[in-house]
Tab-separated table of C-alpha atoms in Angstrom:
chain	number	residue	atom	x	y	z
A	1	MET	CA	0.000	0.000	0.000
A	2	LEU	CA	2.782	2.448	0.950
A	3	TYR	CA	4.709	1.935	-2.280
A	4	LYS	CA	1.560	2.298	-4.376
A	5	GLN	CA	0.882	5.627	-2.661
A	6	ILE	CA	4.452	6.763	-3.342
A	7	GLU	CA	4.238	5.849	-7.042
A	8	GLN	CA	0.889	7.602	-7.400
A	9	ASN	CA	2.288	10.649	-5.626
A	10	LYS	CA	5.287	10.734	-7.978
A	11	ARG	CA	2.993	10.676	-11.021
A	12	ASN	CA	0.816	13.439	-9.595
A	13	THR	CA	3.908	15.533	-8.878
A	14	TRP	CA	5.067	15.449	-12.493
A	15	ILE	CA	1.595	16.544	-13.559
A	16	ILE	CA	1.784	19.471	-11.143
A	17	LEU	CA	5.259	20.420	-12.395
A	18	GLY	CA	3.829	20.374	-15.905
A	19	LEU	CA	1.163	22.825	-14.725
A	20	TYR	CA	3.922	25.004	-13.234
A	21	THR	CA	5.689	25.055	-16.594
A	22	LEU	CA	2.409	25.908	-18.310
A	23	LEU	CA	1.893	28.789	-15.860
A	24	ILE	CA	5.340	30.214	-16.693
A	25	LEU	CA	4.621	29.792	-20.413
A	26	ILE	CA	1.323	31.698	-19.990
A	27	ILE	CA	3.168	34.529	-18.208
A	28	SER	CA	5.736	34.567	-21.050
A	29	ILE	CA	2.950	34.818	-23.660
A	30	PHE	CA	1.223	37.500	-21.556
A	31	LEU	CA	4.419	39.589	-21.438
A	32	GLY	CA	5.011	38.968	-25.149
A	33	MET	CA	1.522	40.208	-26.054
A	34	LEU	CA	1.829	43.337	-23.879
A	35	PHE	CA	5.358	44.256	-24.882
A	36	THR	CA	7.133	42.272	-27.619
A	37	VAL	CA	7.690	38.609	-28.398
A	38	TYR	CA	11.344	39.178	-27.506
A	39	ILE	CA	10.433	40.216	-23.949
A	40	GLY	CA	8.244	37.147	-23.529
A	41	GLY	CA	10.898	34.861	-25.008
A	42	ALA	CA	13.622	36.438	-22.863
A	43	PHE	CA	11.548	35.885	-19.713
A	44	PHE	CA	11.033	32.211	-20.578
A	45	VAL	CA	14.729	31.600	-21.364
A	46	ILE	CA	15.985	33.522	-18.323
A	47	GLY	CA	13.443	31.648	-16.202
A	48	LEU	CA	14.765	28.278	-17.415
A	49	ILE	CA	18.348	29.386	-16.714
A	50	TYR	CA	17.349	30.527	-13.204
A	51	ILE	CA	15.575	27.234	-12.467
A	52	ALA	CA	18.549	25.204	-13.754
A	53	HIS	CA	20.899	27.268	-11.562
A	54	VAL	CA	18.751	26.697	-8.468
A	55	TYR	CA	18.407	22.999	-9.275
A	56	PHE	CA	22.151	22.311	-9.512
A	57	ASP	CA	23.284	24.841	-6.888
A	58	ALA	CA	20.659	24.135	-4.199
A	59	THR	CA	22.816	22.042	-1.870
A	60	ARG	CA	25.779	24.438	-1.830
A	61	HIS	CA	23.459	27.423	-1.369
A	62	LEU	CA	21.419	25.879	1.457
A	63	MET	CA	24.456	24.685	3.371
A	64	LYS	CA	25.976	28.151	3.048
A	65	VAL	CA	22.909	30.063	4.301
A	66	THR	CA	22.552	27.696	7.281
A	67	ASN	CA	26.299	27.787	8.124
A	68	ALA	CA	26.289	23.994	7.985
A	69	VAL	CA	29.449	22.047	8.820
A	70	GLU	CA	30.027	18.680	7.149
A	71	ILE	CA	30.570	15.729	9.474
A	72	THR	CA	32.168	12.320	8.914
A	73	LYS	CA	32.235	8.926	10.611
A	74	GLU	CA	35.359	10.035	12.453
A	75	THR	CA	33.980	13.353	13.758
A	76	GLU	CA	30.424	12.249	14.649
A	77	PRO	CA	30.369	8.415	14.724
A	78	GLN	CA	26.976	8.038	16.467
A	79	ILE	CA	25.062	10.208	13.989
A	80	TYR	CA	26.880	8.713	11.015
A	81	GLU	CA	26.144	5.160	12.133
A	82	LEU	CA	22.442	5.979	12.619
A	83	VAL	CA	22.263	7.262	9.046
A	84	GLU	CA	24.370	4.397	7.688
A	85	GLU	CA	22.109	1.796	9.317
A	86	LEU	CA	18.921	3.334	7.885
A	87	CYS	CA	20.499	3.750	4.437
A	88	LEU	CA	21.380	0.059	4.464
A	89	ALA	CA	17.763	-0.785	5.358
A	90	GLY	CA	16.443	1.392	2.537
A	91	GLY	CA	19.033	0.489	-0.101
A	92	LEU	CA	20.315	4.070	-0.246
A	93	PRO	CA	23.833	5.484	-0.584
A	94	VAL	CA	24.887	7.408	2.520
A	95	PRO	CA	24.288	11.131	1.850
A	96	LYS	CA	26.694	13.875	2.855
A	97	LEU	CA	25.933	14.802	6.451
A	98	TYR	CA	25.924	18.258	8.030
A	99	ILE	CA	25.158	19.927	11.347
A	100	THR	CA	23.933	23.518	11.432
A	101	PRO	CA	24.263	25.808	14.484
A	102	ASP	CA	20.558	26.699	14.394
A	103	GLN	CA	18.983	26.254	17.856
A	104	ALA	CA	15.511	25.570	16.419
A	105	PRO	CA	15.035	21.761	16.379
A	106	ASN	CA	14.873	20.842	12.714
A	107	ALA	CA	16.379	18.895	9.826
A	108	PHE	CA	16.299	18.941	6.034
A	109	ALA	CA	17.496	16.904	3.072
A	110	THR	CA	18.357	18.168	-0.372
A	111	GLY	CA	19.879	16.955	-3.632
A	112	ARG	CA	18.671	16.111	-7.121
A	113	ASP	CA	18.835	12.320	-6.552
A	114	PRO	CA	19.986	9.831	-3.888
A	115	GLN	CA	23.509	9.806	-5.389
A	116	HIS	CA	23.842	13.584	-4.880
A	117	ALA	CA	21.906	13.920	-1.625
A	118	SER	CA	22.800	15.782	1.559
A	119	LEU	CA	21.166	15.668	4.987
A	120	ALA	CA	21.474	18.340	7.688
A	121	LEU	CA	20.470	18.282	11.341
A	122	THR	CA	20.294	21.384	13.497
A	123	GLN	CA	22.162	21.585	16.782
A	124	GLY	CA	18.830	22.393	18.421
A	125	LEU	CA	17.427	19.047	17.260
A	126	LEU	CA	20.429	17.127	18.597
A	127	ASN	CA	20.194	18.955	21.926
A	128	MET	CA	16.467	18.280	22.321
A	129	MET	CA	15.964	14.769	20.943
A	130	ASN	CA	17.157	11.404	22.229
A	131	LYS	CA	18.744	8.786	19.963
A	132	LYS	CA	15.465	7.073	19.060
A	133	GLU	CA	13.792	10.394	18.193
A	134	VAL	CA	16.751	11.532	16.076
A	135	GLN	CA	16.577	8.187	14.274
A	136	GLY	CA	12.900	8.814	13.470
A	137	VAL	CA	13.662	12.274	12.080
A	138	ILE	CA	16.570	10.943	10.010
A	139	GLY	CA	14.290	8.210	8.651
A	140	HIS	CA	11.812	10.899	7.570
A	141	GLU	CA	14.496	12.839	5.712
A	142	LEU	CA	15.947	9.719	4.089
A	143	SER	CA	12.430	8.886	2.886
A	144	HIS	CA	12.310	12.274	1.144
A	145	ILE	CA	15.585	11.359	-0.568
A	146	ARG	CA	14.362	7.859	-1.484
A	147	ASN	CA	11.112	9.248	-2.927
A	148	TYR	CA	12.941	11.997	-4.907
A	149	ASP	CA	10.960	14.575	-2.931
A	150	THR	CA	14.051	16.765	-2.591
A	151	ARG	CA	14.301	17.165	-6.356
A	152	ILE	CA	10.636	18.097	-6.753
A	153	THR	CA	10.623	20.477	-3.781
A	154	VAL	CA	13.643	22.424	-5.044
A	155	LEU	CA	12.152	22.689	-8.536
A	156	ALA	CA	8.715	23.731	-7.248
A	157	SER	CA	10.164	26.344	-4.879
A	158	ALA	CA	12.347	27.716	-7.714
A	159	LEU	CA	9.296	28.049	-9.973
A	160	THR	CA	7.303	29.720	-7.185
A	161	SER	CA	10.186	32.125	-6.476
A	162	LEU	CA	10.501	32.977	-10.166
A	163	ILE	CA	6.816	33.901	-10.452
A	164	THR	CA	6.918	35.878	-7.194
A	165	MET	CA	10.069	37.798	-8.144
A	166	THR	CA	8.642	38.595	-11.583
A	167	GLY	CA	5.332	39.985	-10.329
A	168	VAL	CA	6.712	41.870	-7.335
A	169	GLY	CA	9.792	43.033	-9.280
A	170	ILE	CA	7.688	44.626	-12.038
A	171	VAL	CA	5.492	46.375	-9.448
A	172	VAL	CA	8.502	47.729	-7.541
A	173	PHE	CA	10.214	48.912	-10.731
A	174	GLY	CA	7.021	50.555	-11.970
A	175	TRP	CA	6.482	52.281	-8.621
A	176	GLY	CA	10.058	53.580	-8.660
A	177	VAL	CA	9.560	55.095	-12.099
A	178	LEU	CA	6.129	56.485	-11.166
A	179	THR	CA	7.486	58.329	-8.114
A	180	SER	CA	10.546	59.698	-9.929
A	181	GLU	CA	10.761	63.397	-10.813
A	182	ASN	CA	9.952	63.414	-14.525
A	183	LYS	CA	8.427	66.624	-15.851
A	184	GLY	CA	6.842	67.709	-19.084
A	185	LEU	CA	5.109	65.635	-21.735
A	186	LEU	CA	7.859	62.992	-21.746
A	187	GLY	CA	7.598	62.723	-17.977
A	188	LEU	CA	3.828	62.247	-18.233
A	189	LEU	CA	4.259	59.470	-20.804
A	190	ILE	CA	6.853	57.789	-18.588
A	191	LYS	CA	4.460	57.903	-15.629
A	192	PHE	CA	1.666	56.375	-17.707
A	193	PHE	CA	4.062	53.605	-18.735
A	194	ALA	CA	5.055	53.111	-15.076
A	195	LEU	CA	1.387	52.837	-14.106
A	196	PHE	CA	0.949	50.258	-16.863
A	197	LEU	CA	3.888	48.266	-15.455
A	198	ILE	CA	2.358	48.332	-11.975
A	199	ILE	CA	-0.905	46.948	-13.379
A	200	VAL	CA	0.957	44.193	-15.279
A	201	GLY	CA	3.003	43.263	-12.210
A	202	GLY	CA	-0.122	43.359	-10.089
A	203	ILE	CA	-1.955	40.974	-12.422
A	204	ILE	CA	0.973	38.519	-12.353
A	205	SER	CA	1.181	38.792	-8.552
A	206	ILE	CA	-2.535	38.565	-7.825
A	207	VAL	CA	-3.158	35.676	-10.222
A	208	GLY	CA	0.184	33.892	-10.554
A	209	ILE	CA	1.434	33.800	-6.949
A	210	PRO	CA	-1.710	32.206	-5.403
A	211	ILE	CA	-1.866	29.620	-8.213
A	212	ALA	CA	1.839	28.795	-7.733
A	213	LYS	CA	1.312	28.492	-3.974
A	214	LEU	CA	-1.710	26.216	-4.383
A	215	LEU	CA	0.214	23.981	-6.782
A	216	PHE	CA	3.021	23.770	-4.255
A	217	LEU	CA	0.581	22.786	-1.514
A	218	LEU	CA	-0.601	19.924	-3.721
A	219	VAL	CA	3.035	18.782	-3.998
A	220	SER	CA	4.125	19.155	-0.395
A	221	ARG	CA	1.505	18.135	2.170
A	222	GLN	CA	1.042	14.548	1.036
A	223	ARG	CA	4.824	14.189	0.785
A	224	GLU	CA	5.237	14.922	4.478
A	225	TYR	CA	2.742	12.221	5.424
A	226	LEU	CA	4.436	9.713	3.109
A	227	ALA	CA	7.886	10.582	4.482
A	228	ASP	CA	6.579	9.986	8.024
A	229	ILE	CA	5.300	6.542	7.029
A	230	GLY	CA	8.562	5.969	5.131
A	231	SER	CA	10.435	6.610	8.366
A	232	VAL	CA	8.395	3.863	10.019
A	233	ASP	CA	9.276	1.590	7.102
A	234	LEU	CA	13.009	2.244	7.635
A	235	THR	CA	13.092	2.188	11.435
A	236	ARG	CA	10.483	-0.614	11.751
A	237	GLU	CA	8.469	1.221	14.418
A	238	PRO	CA	6.800	4.628	14.772
A	239	SER	CA	7.443	5.483	18.434
A	240	GLY	CA	10.645	7.455	17.880
A	241	LEU	CA	9.127	9.751	15.270
A	242	ILE	CA	5.868	10.118	17.234
A	243	SER	CA	7.877	11.158	20.289
A	244	ALA	CA	9.899	13.655	18.226
A	245	LEU	CA	6.759	15.215	16.741
A	246	SER	CA	5.114	15.326	20.178
A	247	LYS	CA	8.082	17.238	21.579
A	248	LEU	CA	7.847	19.734	18.719
A	249	GLU	CA	4.107	20.095	19.312
A	250	ARG	CA	4.652	20.903	22.992
A	251	LEU	CA	7.403	23.332	22.046
A	252	GLU	CA	5.092	25.188	19.629
A	253	GLU	CA	2.480	25.517	22.359
A	254	GLY	CA	4.992	27.263	24.633
A	255	GLU	CA	5.969	30.917	24.616
A	256	ASN	CA	9.697	30.491	23.944
A	257	THR	CA	9.646	28.635	20.647
A	258	PRO	CA	13.058	28.990	18.925
A	259	GLN	CA	12.686	30.975	15.706
A	260	ILE	CA	13.916	29.545	12.410
A	261	GLY	CA	16.743	31.774	11.237
A	262	SER	CA	16.669	31.491	7.442
A	263	GLN	CA	13.895	32.992	5.316
A	264	ASP	CA	15.002	31.035	2.229
A	265	LEU	CA	11.873	29.755	0.482
A	266	ALA	CA	13.335	26.406	-0.601
A	267	LEU	CA	14.718	25.786	2.881
A	268	GLN	CA	11.373	26.503	4.539
A	269	HIS	CA	9.721	23.918	2.286
A	270	LEU	CA	12.472	21.342	2.903
A	271	TYR	CA	12.486	21.596	6.698
A	272	PHE	CA	11.278	18.617	8.744
A	273	ASN	CA	8.939	21.005	10.552
A	274	PHE	CA	8.069	24.641	9.956
A	275	PRO	CA	6.060	26.051	12.893
A	276	SER	CA	2.575	26.870	11.657
A	277	ALA	CA	0.185	29.609	12.595
A	278	HIS	CA	-2.613	28.528	14.901
A	279	ASN	CA	-5.498	30.146	13.004
A	280	TRP	CA	-7.260	28.029	10.410
A	281	ILE	CA	-6.963	30.571	7.569
A	282	SER	CA	-3.161	30.558	7.737
A	283	ARG	CA	-3.168	26.777	7.898
A	284	LEU	CA	-5.033	26.583	4.595
A	285	PHE	CA	-1.972	28.023	2.827
A	286	PHE	CA	0.659	26.227	4.901
A	287	ASP	CA	2.696	23.542	3.151
A	288	HIS	CA	3.479	21.453	6.265
A	289	PRO	CA	0.558	19.476	7.747
A	290	PRO	CA	-0.296	20.201	11.401
A	291	LEU	CA	1.803	18.184	13.833
A	292	GLU	CA	-1.263	16.656	15.459
A	293	LYS	CA	-2.393	15.280	12.083
A	294	ARG	CA	1.022	13.773	11.436
A	295	ILE	CA	1.028	12.145	14.882
A	296	GLU	CA	-2.494	10.812	14.357
A	297	ARG	CA	-1.539	9.153	11.077
A	298	LEU	CA	1.563	7.606	12.601
A	299	GLU	CA	-0.427	6.199	15.491
A	300	ASN	CA	-2.630	4.474	12.909
A	301	SER	CA	0.331	3.382	10.742
A	302	ASN	CA	-0.059	-0.261	11.807
A	303	ARG	CA	-3.119	-0.319	9.523
A	304	ILE	CA	-0.967	0.445	6.457
A	305	LYS	CA	0.301	-2.759	4.875
């Protein structure tokens, strides 16, 4: 049952990525119709170059922004052996391992495939969790690697960022021109053009960004549930991960929840847990499922065969 769900989820993900590509193509055609075909074509080509750059540079970038330090079997034998044991169980190559100084308890995996994967644990997670709980979290992240979730998440976040930067960037540029000191007839024409740019950027932002976000939600929420069950498949029992999630739930309910340092969009989507808002409206647009839902599914995981 688990592997059928994973295969179905993979197929659905490629459909969603196709819709992402279609959305970017529509924006390119929209810009081409409003300006020139060269502008539309340039946006599409530059967009592909940007996505390719993010895709191949994601690991280096994410480890840099989190100040991650690579570890080995010699420097951190206990953590390495935990990962090595689970990789053997799942038929995976051992990814590069990192520890970040972030005091918020978290973890993330990245890489375009299992052969180029990396896994990072925060110091806050290692301080807070016992060995069994850390094993459950590592199993979750290795499941993301095994299911190629890391590839899809990086691509989807790059596409979302591209659409966001395009819409907001055009609005900001148009506003800058509109508020500049241009006088006379030429100045009036420039201001009309700036107002036109603001409208174009606004349309892309108002329409494109919510659609991109909704597509990403379709990619991400089910993946978190499947990675939780995948952790159970690797560790052979759910108690470690349930305990880890329960600790995070209690931490979120307290007043002194450690804040996640990086605002990087891809990193936020890759994190093991990203603290959610407590109101239901915010939760509708949140890509991580509520912790209580994840715990509930794990407690019923013995029903999944």
